[in-house]
Short mmCIF file of C-alpha atoms in Angstrom, two decimals:
data_model
loop_
_atom_site.label_atom_id
_atom_site.label_comp_id
_atom_site.label_asym_id
_atom_site.label_seq_id
_atom_site.Cartn_x
_atom_site.Cartn_y
_atom_site.Cartn_z
CA MET P 13 -21.40 1.54 -27.09
CA HIS P 14 -17.90 1.27 -28.07
CA GLN P 15 -17.70 -1.44 -31.15
CA HIS P 16 -14.54 -4.14 -30.36
CA THR P 17 -13.62 -7.34 -31.97
CA SER P 18 -14.45 -10.63 -29.49
CA PRO P 19 -11.56 -12.05 -28.15
CA HIS P 20 -11.31 -16.11 -28.17
CA PRO P 21 -12.46 -18.00 -25.36
CA THR P 22 -10.61 -17.66 -22.25
CA PRO P 23 -9.02 -20.64 -21.31
CA ALA P 24 -9.48 -22.82 -18.13
CA LEU P 25 -7.25 -20.99 -15.45
CA SER P 26 -4.19 -22.63 -14.46
CA ARG P 27 -2.01 -21.88 -11.63
CA ARG P 28 -0.48 -19.17 -13.43
CA GLY P 29 -3.70 -17.53 -14.44
CA LEU P 30 -5.07 -17.89 -11.06
CA LEU P 31 -2.37 -15.99 -9.34
CA GLY P 32 -2.49 -13.26 -12.05
CA ALA P 33 -6.08 -13.05 -11.37
CA GLY P 34 -5.62 -12.69 -7.79
CA ALA P 35 -3.68 -9.95 -8.07
CA LEU P 36 -5.39 -6.56 -7.64
CA GLY P 37 -7.61 -7.33 -10.00
CA ALA P 38 -5.57 -8.03 -13.14
CA VAL P 39 -2.60 -6.27 -12.06
CA ALA P 40 0.28 -8.98 -12.42
CA LEU P 41 1.66 -8.37 -15.77
CA ALA P 42 1.62 -11.20 -18.17
CA GLY P 43 4.88 -10.77 -20.32
CA ALA P 44 3.38 -7.42 -22.04
CA GLY P 45 4.83 -6.49 -25.46
CA ARG P 46 5.55 -3.49 -26.87
CA THR P 47 2.70 -0.93 -28.39
CA ARG P 48 1.96 -1.15 -31.60
CA ALA P 49 2.64 2.46 -32.93
CA ALA P 50 -0.32 3.89 -34.86
CA ALA P 51 -0.28 2.93 -38.62
CA ALA P 52 -0.04 6.45 -40.24
CA SER P 53 -2.06 7.51 -43.46
CA THR P 54 -1.16 10.17 -45.73
CA PRO P 55 -3.40 13.35 -45.30
CA ALA P 56 -3.16 15.87 -47.71
CA ALA P 57 -2.18 18.99 -45.43
CA VAL P 58 -1.77 19.50 -41.76
CA THR P 59 -4.44 21.22 -39.76
CA GLU P 60 -3.25 24.61 -38.15
CA LEU P 61 -4.52 25.52 -34.79
CA ARG P 62 -3.81 28.65 -32.17
CA GLU P 63 -4.78 28.27 -28.29
CA ARG P 64 -3.93 30.07 -25.52
CA ALA P 65 -3.60 27.35 -23.57
CA VAL P 66 -3.27 23.56 -24.32
CA VAL P 67 -3.51 20.55 -21.52
CA VAL P 68 -2.04 17.33 -22.53
CA GLY P 69 -3.62 14.33 -20.71
CA THR P 70 -6.82 14.20 -18.47
CA GLY P 71 -5.76 12.58 -15.45
CA PHE P 72 -5.36 13.81 -11.90
CA GLY P 73 -3.28 16.46 -12.87
CA GLY P 74 -4.95 17.55 -16.30
CA GLY P 75 -8.50 17.38 -14.74
CA VAL P 76 -7.37 19.97 -12.03
CA THR P 77 -5.69 22.14 -14.57
CA ALA P 78 -8.25 22.18 -16.95
CA LEU P 79 -11.05 23.33 -14.18
CA ARG P 80 -8.98 25.90 -12.61
CA LEU P 81 -8.01 27.38 -15.91
CA ALA P 82 -11.80 27.97 -16.74
CA GLN P 83 -12.72 29.30 -13.54
CA ALA P 84 -9.95 32.04 -14.16
CA GLY P 85 -11.79 32.51 -17.53
CA VAL P 86 -8.82 30.76 -19.49
CA SER P 87 -10.05 28.80 -22.67
CA SER P 88 -8.16 25.41 -23.12
CA LEU P 89 -7.94 22.77 -25.48
CA VAL P 90 -7.57 19.43 -23.60
CA LEU P 91 -5.85 16.61 -26.05
CA GLU P 92 -6.41 13.15 -24.68
CA ARG P 93 -5.21 9.84 -26.50
CA GLY P 94 -7.89 7.58 -25.45
CA LEU P 95 -11.44 7.61 -25.69
CA ARG P 96 -14.78 8.52 -23.27
CA TRP P 97 -15.99 5.96 -21.92
CA ARG P 98 -19.47 6.30 -19.94
CA THR P 99 -20.93 4.15 -17.75
CA GLY P 100 -24.35 3.50 -15.90
CA PRO P 101 -26.04 0.96 -14.23
CA ASN P 102 -26.06 -2.64 -15.99
CA SER P 103 -23.62 -1.10 -18.42
CA THR P 104 -21.49 -2.96 -20.72
CA THR P 105 -19.01 -0.19 -20.95
CA PHE P 106 -15.66 -2.37 -20.08
CA CYS P 107 -14.60 -5.64 -20.75
CA ARG P 108 -14.72 -8.26 -17.50
CA PHE P 109 -11.25 -10.01 -16.63
CA ALA P 110 -12.66 -13.73 -17.24
CA ASN P 111 -13.13 -12.45 -20.52
CA MET P 112 -10.90 -9.83 -21.72
CA ASP P 113 -11.55 -8.31 -24.92
CA ASN P 114 -9.39 -5.81 -26.79
CA ARG P 115 -10.96 -2.52 -24.82
CA SER P 116 -8.51 -4.00 -22.04
CA ALA P 117 -5.18 -2.75 -23.96
CA TRP P 118 -4.14 0.02 -25.99
CA LEU P 119 -3.28 -0.50 -29.35
CA THR P 120 -1.87 -4.27 -28.91
CA ASP P 121 -2.94 -7.51 -30.50
CA HIS P 122 -2.85 -9.60 -26.73
CA ALA P 123 -3.65 -9.36 -23.23
CA ILE P 124 -1.06 -7.15 -21.46
CA VAL P 125 -2.70 -8.03 -17.59
CA GLY P 126 -3.48 -11.32 -15.91
CA GLY P 127 -1.51 -14.47 -17.80
CA GLY P 128 -4.29 -14.61 -20.35
CA SER P 129 -3.55 -15.68 -23.96
CA GLN P 130 -6.02 -13.69 -25.77
CA THR P 131 -5.24 -12.26 -28.90
CA TRP P 132 -7.59 -9.70 -31.06
CA THR P 133 -7.48 -6.81 -33.23
CA PRO P 134 -5.75 -3.69 -31.68
CA TYR P 135 -8.31 -1.18 -30.19
CA THR P 136 -7.54 2.12 -28.35
CA GLY P 137 -8.25 0.26 -24.88
CA VAL P 138 -7.82 1.54 -21.41
CA LEU P 139 -4.33 0.33 -20.79
CA GLU P 140 -1.00 0.45 -21.87
CA ALA P 141 2.03 -1.42 -20.72
CA VAL P 142 5.36 0.52 -21.21
CA VAL P 143 8.11 -1.80 -21.29
CA GLY P 144 11.37 -0.70 -19.87
CA ASN P 145 14.70 -2.55 -18.55
CA GLY P 146 13.69 -3.86 -15.28
CA MET P 147 10.27 -2.61 -14.96
CA THR P 148 7.24 -2.41 -16.83
CA ALA P 149 4.89 0.89 -16.03
CA MET P 150 1.00 0.31 -16.64
CA CYS P 151 -0.49 3.30 -18.17
CA GLY P 152 -4.06 4.47 -18.19
CA ALA P 153 -5.77 5.55 -21.87
CA ALA P 154 -8.93 7.34 -21.18
CA VAL P 155 -10.69 10.27 -20.75
CA GLY P 156 -10.00 10.55 -16.72
CA GLY P 157 -7.09 9.10 -17.08
CA GLY P 158 -5.64 6.43 -14.69
CA SER P 159 -8.64 7.49 -12.71
CA ILE P 160 -11.15 4.97 -14.77
CA MET P 161 -9.52 1.75 -14.04
CA TYR P 162 -7.46 2.55 -10.49
CA HIS P 163 -9.29 0.96 -7.23
CA GLY P 164 -9.47 4.62 -5.98
CA MET P 165 -7.51 4.35 -2.71
CA THR P 166 -7.43 8.07 -1.85
CA LEU P 167 -4.44 7.92 0.52
CA GLN P 168 -2.84 11.34 2.12
CA PRO P 169 0.60 10.70 3.44
CA THR P 170 1.80 12.01 6.96
CA LYS P 171 3.89 15.48 6.76
CA ALA P 172 7.44 12.98 7.63
CA ASP P 173 6.38 10.63 4.78
CA PHE P 174 6.01 13.50 2.43
CA ALA P 175 8.83 15.27 3.02
CA THR P 176 10.93 12.03 2.79
CA SER P 177 9.35 11.28 -0.84
CA ILE P 178 9.74 15.00 -1.93
CA PRO P 179 12.18 16.58 0.28
CA GLN P 180 12.39 19.21 -2.28
CA ALA P 181 8.70 20.18 -1.57
CA ALA P 182 8.40 19.70 2.05
CA ALA P 183 7.72 23.18 2.82
CA LEU P 184 4.52 23.45 0.86
CA TYR P 185 3.12 20.61 2.89
CA ASP P 186 1.10 22.91 5.80
CA ASP P 187 -0.83 24.70 2.75
CA LEU P 188 -1.55 21.29 0.98
CA ASN P 189 -2.68 19.65 4.44
CA LEU P 190 -4.65 22.95 5.17
CA TRP P 191 -6.64 23.50 1.79
CA ALA P 192 -5.47 21.52 -1.23
CA TYR P 193 -5.92 17.99 -0.05
CA PRO P 194 -9.31 18.82 1.47
CA THR P 195 -10.28 20.23 -1.78
CA VAL P 196 -9.52 16.76 -3.68
CA SER P 197 -11.18 15.01 -1.19
CA ARG P 198 -14.45 16.98 -1.58
CA MET P 199 -13.94 17.01 -5.23
CA LEU P 200 -13.84 13.32 -5.70
CA GLY P 201 -16.38 12.60 -2.79
CA ILE P 202 -13.98 10.81 -0.62
CA SER P 203 -15.79 7.85 2.29
CA THR P 204 -14.71 4.80 3.64
CA VAL P 205 -16.75 1.37 2.95
CA PRO P 206 -19.85 1.82 5.45
CA TYR P 207 -20.46 -0.41 7.72
CA ASP P 208 -23.33 -2.51 6.18
CA VAL P 209 -21.33 -2.88 3.04
CA LEU P 210 -18.75 -4.03 4.82
CA ALA P 211 -20.44 -6.69 6.91
CA SER P 212 -21.94 -8.55 3.72
CA ASP P 213 -20.83 -11.43 2.57
CA PRO P 214 -18.83 -9.96 -0.66
CA TYR P 215 -16.59 -8.50 1.80
CA LYS P 216 -15.73 -11.55 4.00
CA SER P 217 -12.25 -11.17 2.61
CA SER P 218 -11.71 -7.79 3.32
CA ARG P 219 -13.12 -8.56 6.97
CA LEU P 220 -10.49 -11.59 7.16
CA PHE P 221 -7.53 -9.33 6.08
CA GLN P 222 -9.03 -6.67 8.91
CA ASP P 223 -8.97 -9.11 11.49
CA ILE P 224 -5.32 -10.46 10.54
CA ALA P 225 -3.49 -7.48 10.28
CA PRO P 226 -2.99 -6.80 13.76
CA ARG P 227 -1.54 -10.25 14.24
CA ALA P 228 0.78 -9.31 12.11
CA GLY P 229 2.00 -6.12 13.37
CA LEU P 230 -0.20 -3.77 10.93
CA THR P 231 -2.65 -1.11 12.17
CA PRO P 232 -5.49 -1.42 10.28
CA PHE P 233 -7.43 1.30 8.61
CA LYS P 234 -10.36 2.16 5.79
CA VAL P 235 -8.87 3.18 2.97
CA PRO P 236 -10.97 6.55 1.43
CA LEU P 237 -12.63 6.11 -1.71
CA PRO P 238 -14.14 7.83 -4.58
CA ILE P 239 -17.32 5.59 -4.16
CA ASP P 240 -21.25 6.28 -4.48
CA TRP P 241 -21.74 3.22 -2.25
CA ALA P 242 -25.61 3.61 -3.29
CA TYR P 243 -24.18 1.49 -6.40
CA VAL P 244 -22.66 -0.99 -4.06
CA ARG P 245 -25.99 -1.54 -2.30
CA GLY P 246 -27.77 -1.92 -5.48
CA GLU P 247 -25.44 -5.07 -6.56
CA LEU P 248 -25.95 -6.18 -2.91
CA GLU P 249 -29.34 -6.17 -3.43
CA GLY P 250 -29.49 -7.53 -6.86
CA LEU P 251 -30.50 -4.25 -8.94
CA TYR P 252 -27.57 -4.23 -11.00
CA ASP P 253 -24.83 -6.92 -12.57
CA PRO P 254 -22.20 -7.46 -10.06
CA THR P 255 -18.98 -5.24 -10.55
CA TYR P 256 -17.92 -3.65 -7.15
CA THR P 257 -19.03 -7.10 -5.32
CA THR P 258 -16.77 -9.06 -7.36
CA SER P 259 -13.82 -6.55 -7.81
CA ASP P 260 -14.22 -6.72 -11.58
CA ILE P 261 -12.91 -3.11 -11.78
CA ALA P 262 -9.49 -3.24 -13.34
CA PHE P 263 -10.40 -2.19 -16.43
CA GLY P 264 -13.07 0.63 -15.54
CA VAL P 265 -16.43 0.25 -13.27
CA ASP P 266 -19.48 -0.48 -15.27
CA ASN P 267 -21.99 0.49 -12.92
CA GLY P 268 -21.03 3.97 -12.32
CA GLY P 269 -20.88 5.66 -9.17
CA LYS P 270 -17.01 6.14 -9.29
CA HIS P 271 -16.19 9.44 -9.07
CA SER P 272 -13.21 9.67 -11.64
CA ILE P 273 -12.05 12.69 -13.22
CA ASP P 274 -14.08 12.28 -16.16
CA VAL P 275 -17.28 12.88 -14.15
CA THR P 276 -16.06 15.43 -11.48
CA TYR P 277 -13.37 17.80 -12.42
CA LEU P 278 -13.54 17.28 -16.30
CA ALA P 279 -17.42 17.45 -16.44
CA GLN P 280 -17.32 20.80 -14.22
CA ALA P 281 -14.77 22.35 -16.67
CA GLU P 282 -16.40 21.62 -19.44
CA SER P 283 -19.87 22.93 -18.00
CA THR P 284 -18.02 26.11 -18.25
CA GLY P 285 -17.76 26.41 -21.83
CA LEU P 286 -14.52 27.23 -21.96
CA VAL P 287 -12.81 23.78 -22.16
CA GLN P 288 -12.71 21.78 -25.22
CA VAL P 289 -11.62 17.74 -24.40
CA ALA P 290 -10.31 16.35 -27.69
CA PRO P 291 -10.39 12.22 -27.41
CA LEU P 292 -7.95 9.95 -29.60
CA HIS P 293 -5.46 12.74 -30.08
CA VAL P 294 -2.01 11.64 -29.69
CA VAL P 295 0.66 14.28 -28.94
CA ARG P 296 3.92 13.15 -30.89
CA ASP P 297 6.68 16.17 -30.35
CA LEU P 298 6.42 19.30 -28.75
CA ALA P 299 8.55 22.06 -29.87
CA MET P 300 9.58 25.84 -29.52
CA ASP P 301 9.02 28.17 -32.54
CA ALA P 302 11.38 30.97 -33.49
CA ASN P 303 8.66 33.35 -31.18
CA LYS P 304 8.92 31.15 -28.21
CA LYS P 305 5.34 29.84 -28.85
CA TRP P 306 4.94 26.10 -27.59
CA VAL P 307 4.14 23.78 -30.77
CA LEU P 308 2.54 20.49 -30.49
CA SER P 309 2.65 18.13 -33.32
CA VAL P 310 -0.70 15.78 -32.87
CA ASP P 311 -2.35 12.90 -34.64
CA ARG P 312 -5.93 12.43 -34.21
CA ILE P 313 -6.16 8.58 -34.68
CA ASP P 314 -9.21 6.10 -35.45
CA THR P 315 -9.67 3.61 -32.49
CA GLY P 316 -7.28 1.00 -34.73
CA GLY P 317 -4.59 3.78 -34.36
CA VAL P 318 -4.67 4.88 -37.99
CA VAL P 319 -3.98 8.51 -38.37
CA GLN P 320 -6.90 10.26 -39.56
CA GLU P 321 -5.77 14.19 -39.15
CA LYS P 322 -2.28 15.67 -38.74
CA ILE P 323 -2.57 18.58 -36.67
CA ARG P 324 -0.32 21.67 -35.64
CA ILE P 325 -1.15 23.64 -32.68
CA THR P 326 0.42 26.50 -31.55
CA ALA P 327 -0.06 27.99 -28.04
CA ASP P 328 1.35 29.73 -25.28
CA ALA P 329 1.15 28.00 -22.56
CA VAL P 330 1.52 24.06 -22.83
CA PHE P 331 0.34 22.27 -19.24
CA LEU P 332 1.81 18.60 -19.81
CA ASN P 333 -0.28 15.90 -17.54
CA ALA P 334 0.14 13.05 -19.43
CA GLY P 335 1.25 10.84 -16.65
CA SER P 336 4.62 10.00 -15.28
CA PRO P 337 5.71 7.83 -18.73
CA GLY P 338 3.93 10.05 -21.20
CA THR P 339 5.34 13.49 -19.95
CA THR P 340 8.74 12.05 -19.55
CA ARG P 341 8.73 10.77 -22.73
CA LEU P 342 7.64 13.31 -24.75
CA LEU P 343 10.34 16.05 -23.00
CA VAL P 344 13.20 13.36 -23.56
CA LYS P 345 11.99 13.25 -27.19
CA SER P 346 11.84 17.13 -27.41
CA ARG P 347 15.40 17.62 -25.86
CA ALA P 348 17.30 14.61 -27.68
CA LYS P 349 16.01 16.03 -31.07
CA ASN P 350 16.77 19.63 -30.07
CA LEU P 351 13.18 20.72 -30.45
CA ILE P 352 13.41 22.77 -27.20
CA PRO P 353 16.64 24.15 -26.51
CA ASP P 354 18.13 23.77 -23.24
CA LEU P 355 15.69 21.76 -21.52
CA PRO P 356 17.06 20.71 -17.84
CA ASP P 357 19.67 17.71 -17.77
CA ALA P 358 17.54 16.01 -14.89
CA ILE P 359 14.88 15.28 -17.77
CA GLY P 360 14.57 11.46 -17.54
CA THR P 361 15.72 11.75 -14.14
CA GLY P 362 14.09 10.87 -10.59
CA TRP P 363 12.00 8.32 -12.14
CA GLY P 364 10.74 5.66 -9.41
CA ASN P 365 7.97 2.82 -8.91
CA ASN P 366 6.36 3.91 -5.77
CA GLY P 367 7.46 0.72 -4.03
CA ASP P 368 4.80 -1.45 -5.67
CA ARG P 369 4.74 -5.25 -4.99
CA ILE P 370 1.47 -7.56 -5.75
CA TRP P 371 1.13 -10.50 -3.44
CA ALA P 372 -1.06 -13.78 -3.29
CA TRP P 373 -2.05 -14.58 -0.60
CA ILE P 374 -3.23 -18.62 -1.18
CA ASN P 375 -5.59 -20.53 1.08
CA PRO P 376 -6.00 -18.10 4.54
CA SER P 377 -7.34 -20.37 7.43
CA GLY P 378 -10.37 -18.08 8.04
CA ASP P 379 -13.31 -17.64 5.73
CA ALA P 380 -12.80 -15.33 2.68
CA GLY P 381 -15.68 -15.90 1.23
CA THR P 382 -16.51 -17.37 -2.82
CA GLN P 383 -16.18 -13.76 -3.92
CA GLN P 384 -14.31 -10.84 -3.05
CA GLY P 385 -15.93 -7.31 -3.05
CA GLY P 386 -14.11 -4.23 -3.86
CA PRO P 387 -12.86 -1.61 -4.61
CA ALA P 388 -9.42 -2.11 -2.43
CA CYS P 389 -11.32 -1.06 0.91
CA VAL P 390 -8.94 -2.22 3.90
CA GLY P 391 -5.43 -1.73 4.93
CA GLY P 392 -2.66 -1.74 7.59
CA ARG P 393 0.69 0.47 8.17
CA ASP P 394 3.53 -0.82 9.84
CA PRO P 395 4.23 1.82 12.86
CA ASN P 396 7.57 0.58 13.62
CA SER P 397 9.04 -0.30 9.79
CA SER P 398 12.33 1.18 9.01
CA ILE P 399 11.34 2.32 5.73
CA PRO P 400 7.59 3.69 5.22
CA LEU P 401 5.29 1.05 3.95
CA THR P 402 1.68 0.38 3.72
CA VAL P 403 -0.26 -2.80 2.75
CA VAL P 404 -3.87 -3.13 1.36
CA HIS P 405 -6.01 -6.13 0.41
CA ALA P 406 -7.80 -5.95 -2.87
CA GLY P 407 -10.61 -8.18 -4.05
CA SER P 408 -9.43 -11.05 -7.22
CA PRO P 409 -12.18 -10.97 -9.69
CA ILE P 410 -11.52 -14.53 -10.28
CA GLN P 411 -11.88 -17.41 -8.00
CA GLN P 412 -11.31 -21.11 -8.55
CA THR P 413 -13.03 -24.20 -7.09
CA GLY P 414 -10.88 -25.51 -4.18
CA VAL P 415 -8.33 -22.48 -3.93
CA THR P 416 -8.44 -19.46 -2.22
CA ALA P 417 -6.61 -16.33 -3.70
CA LEU P 418 -6.43 -13.13 -2.10
CA THR P 419 -4.51 -9.96 -3.45
CA VAL P 420 -2.36 -7.86 -0.90
CA VAL P 421 -0.61 -4.99 -2.29
CA GLY P 422 2.39 -3.41 -0.64
CA PHE P 423 4.40 0.11 -1.59
CA GLY P 424 6.55 2.31 0.31
CA ILE P 425 9.10 5.05 -0.18
CA VAL P 426 11.90 4.70 -2.76
CA ASP P 427 14.11 6.61 -4.42
CA GLY P 428 13.83 7.75 -7.80
CA ALA P 429 16.71 6.19 -9.46
CA GLY P 430 14.87 5.05 -12.68
CA THR P 431 16.38 6.91 -16.16
CA TRP P 432 14.66 7.44 -19.51
CA ALA P 433 16.89 7.42 -22.36
CA TYR P 434 16.26 8.30 -26.27
CA ASP P 435 15.86 5.53 -28.52
CA ALA P 436 16.48 7.11 -32.12
CA THR P 437 15.48 3.69 -34.01
CA THR P 438 11.90 3.70 -32.36
CA ASP P 439 11.55 7.34 -31.78
CA ASP P 440 10.71 7.55 -28.03
CA ALA P 441 12.00 7.42 -24.52
CA VAL P 442 13.17 3.80 -23.02
CA LEU P 443 12.92 3.30 -18.88
CA THR P 444 15.82 1.61 -17.42
CA TRP P 445 15.08 0.94 -13.37
CA PRO P 446 18.01 -0.84 -11.42
CA THR P 447 16.67 -3.87 -10.26
CA ASP P 448 18.80 -3.60 -6.69
CA THR P 449 16.84 0.23 -6.03
CA ASP P 450 14.23 -0.99 -3.71
CA ALA P 451 15.54 -4.04 -2.47
CA GLU P 452 15.36 -3.17 1.19
CA LEU P 453 11.99 -1.77 1.01
CA GLN P 454 10.92 -5.49 -0.79
CA ALA P 455 12.44 -6.98 1.73
CA LEU P 456 10.79 -5.27 4.29
CA ILE P 457 7.33 -5.89 2.45
CA ALA P 458 8.32 -9.66 1.83
CA ALA P 459 8.82 -10.32 5.78
CA LYS P 460 5.61 -8.26 6.45
CA MET P 461 3.70 -10.77 3.90
CA GLN P 462 5.03 -13.65 5.69
CA ASP P 463 3.92 -12.04 9.03
CA ILE P 464 0.32 -11.98 7.66
CA ALA P 465 0.94 -15.62 6.43
CA THR P 466 2.07 -16.85 9.82
CA ALA P 467 -0.70 -15.35 11.53
CA GLY P 468 -3.65 -15.97 9.18
CA GLY P 469 -2.43 -19.43 7.74
CA GLY P 470 -1.72 -20.33 4.01
CA ILE P 471 1.38 -19.16 1.87
CA MET P 472 2.58 -15.72 0.21
CA ILE P 473 3.51 -15.85 -3.26
CA ASP P 474 5.03 -12.57 -4.64
CA THR P 475 3.68 -12.42 -8.12
CA ASN P 476 5.93 -9.64 -9.34
CA ALA P 477 9.15 -11.73 -8.80
CA GLN P 478 9.51 -12.72 -12.35
CA ALA P 479 8.16 -9.36 -13.99
CA PRO P 480 8.03 -6.48 -12.35
CA SER P 481 5.57 -3.89 -12.55
CA THR P 482 3.89 -0.67 -11.72
CA TRP P 483 0.46 0.93 -11.53
CA HIS P 484 2.41 4.32 -9.80
CA SER P 485 5.11 5.71 -12.16
CA LEU P 486 6.55 9.15 -10.78
CA GLY P 487 9.22 10.97 -11.87
CA GLY P 488 11.10 11.64 -14.45
CA VAL P 489 10.58 15.50 -14.57
CA PRO P 490 11.83 15.76 -11.05
CA THR P 491 10.75 18.76 -8.79
CA GLY P 492 14.16 21.27 -7.82
CA ASP P 493 16.00 19.66 -10.72
CA ALA P 494 13.58 19.98 -13.91
CA VAL P 495 10.92 21.70 -12.66
CA ASP P 496 10.12 24.84 -9.93
CA LEU P 497 7.64 23.79 -6.83
CA THR P 498 4.93 25.32 -8.98
CA GLY P 499 5.52 22.77 -11.98
CA ARG P 500 7.39 26.04 -14.18
CA VAL P 501 9.91 23.82 -16.55
CA LEU P 502 13.34 25.88 -15.42
CA GLY P 503 14.09 28.38 -18.16
CA HIS P 504 10.95 27.88 -20.18
CA GLN P 505 7.73 30.25 -19.69
CA GLY P 506 4.77 29.06 -20.24
CA LEU P 507 5.87 25.25 -20.34
CA TYR P 508 4.56 23.19 -17.06
CA VAL P 509 4.34 19.79 -15.63
CA LEU P 510 1.87 19.32 -13.02
CA ASP P 511 1.25 15.43 -13.11
CA GLY P 512 3.23 12.44 -11.47
CA ALA P 513 5.98 13.18 -13.59
CA ARG P 514 7.43 16.04 -11.44
CA ILE P 515 7.48 13.72 -8.05
CA PRO P 516 10.39 11.78 -7.43
CA GLY P 517 9.78 8.11 -7.07
CA SER P 518 7.17 7.68 -4.35
CA THR P 519 4.75 9.79 -2.57
CA GLY P 520 4.86 9.05 1.10
CA ALA P 521 3.78 5.31 1.40
CA CYS P 522 0.36 6.02 -0.33
CA ASN P 523 -1.09 5.34 -3.69
CA PRO P 524 -0.29 8.90 -5.76
CA SER P 525 -3.40 10.00 -6.99
CA MET P 526 -4.43 12.20 -4.19
CA THR P 527 -0.77 13.73 -4.03
CA ILE P 528 -0.63 14.27 -7.44
CA ALA P 529 -4.08 16.29 -7.48
CA ALA P 530 -3.63 18.26 -4.37
CA LEU P 531 -0.39 19.67 -5.79
CA ALA P 532 -1.98 20.65 -9.03
CA GLU P 533 -4.77 22.50 -7.14
CA HIS P 534 -1.75 24.48 -5.33
CA SER P 535 0.29 25.08 -8.47
CA MET P 536 -2.60 26.13 -10.23
CA ARG P 537 -3.36 28.74 -7.43
CA THR P 538 -0.08 30.11 -7.75
CA ILE P 539 -0.15 30.09 -11.48
CA VAL P 540 -3.48 31.91 -12.05
CA GLN P 541 -2.37 34.30 -9.63
CA GLN P 542 1.44 34.71 -10.93
CA ASP P 543 1.57 33.95 -14.31
CA LEU P 544 -1.90 34.71 -16.26
CA GLY P 545 -1.94 37.78 -18.34
CA ARG P 546 1.64 37.69 -18.00
CA VAL P 547 2.89 34.53 -19.39
CA PHE P 548 0.04 33.47 -21.10
#
């Protein structure tokens, strides 16, 4: 598959390592360093390209955008900095948590999750840790974006919670509920864990959480997931090496059966013949030329980050879908360097962490089994919370003899108080997150975690207490102040933001993927109707 350098052997799990491993399949951050800048070669010339439409990023926004453009007859070039990772039964596409290697991290020489001390030769792995002031944002880097390594929680917020999180877009909810959310659900093949799977031995921890949740004041529910459960059953029957049934999915699912963006939206888009996906293409700058066309400065890199070709792409329309940090950083740079005149002042504002917090539930009284199946398939909502919040159990891929550790994740509604500022020394934008922004929500989540421990025994440990991190970055180019309801950057025809960067801070006490995709569906319907043939 993809060549990589073997890491050093994994040391015995310490208590710190155990808690890291127990946190949503490697979501507890372990002192990530800054991403290594790609080493530059000296190409003799710059390759010039002319495109009608360019899509930057291949996650939930980018996949929707590419498909709907193609179905409207528009050819597009889709730029992705990461690799395409192909899976199938018993494949070894992704590294495993117990033996991480350089496939786990984007161009760094060390492990960025889980408390490991491994080092390796930098590689274009699947995760980047964007270190800011007060918060680290974990970002996907792969064809398919964050859908490759997320658990798959596909949650739709209520109308009231959507309006609280995104008041500027509250009027869109009825449309989203009528057709956009159902379209996403259909495209991703959403379903909940079947009874026979939940009843199997590897899912004892899920059943334990499900049993305890009502006693902790939570209304339990099954999490909708983009999973073909036949693959999980294949593992239970011994046909495939375990990956779902051990929750070893933080870097991607080896066995396949996960309806990620690369095998759903993007695959359909590419099948039209109008869409070219270009992996290992890193967009460095975005500018406007004298003819008011969009100009992208792009590096085509190898898997070690070395520039192989410099490309200058001129386009009539650019759709930014590089994820909240990626899109925001690019536009903050464009404004600071005056590459695009008169960009809205709100660019770089309205960022939030979706209220993320990861807890380890240590030694509950009930039987959690010897391994913990995934993806995160059961959760609970607190109907009486003063701030809407959701709690979900996610299996841990690492178990230590004599200690039981379950991962319990909380998230809720927060203000988008984070900001991004340009740093000329690194030619990048840096995040600042005021640490007290989500204090009220985190106190409520902490109290709910203690309710779980009181009801079910054991203790709860906040794995993010010393190193806050999020896997659900939102905002930076907020709707209303920086883009309109369709994602058009204010005052700039042909420039669109259709990813999580336009959502200010949180998505209604749900993880963001479904709302990002549904909003992209809604926007693309409008763009095809109103802008096609007029703007581009």
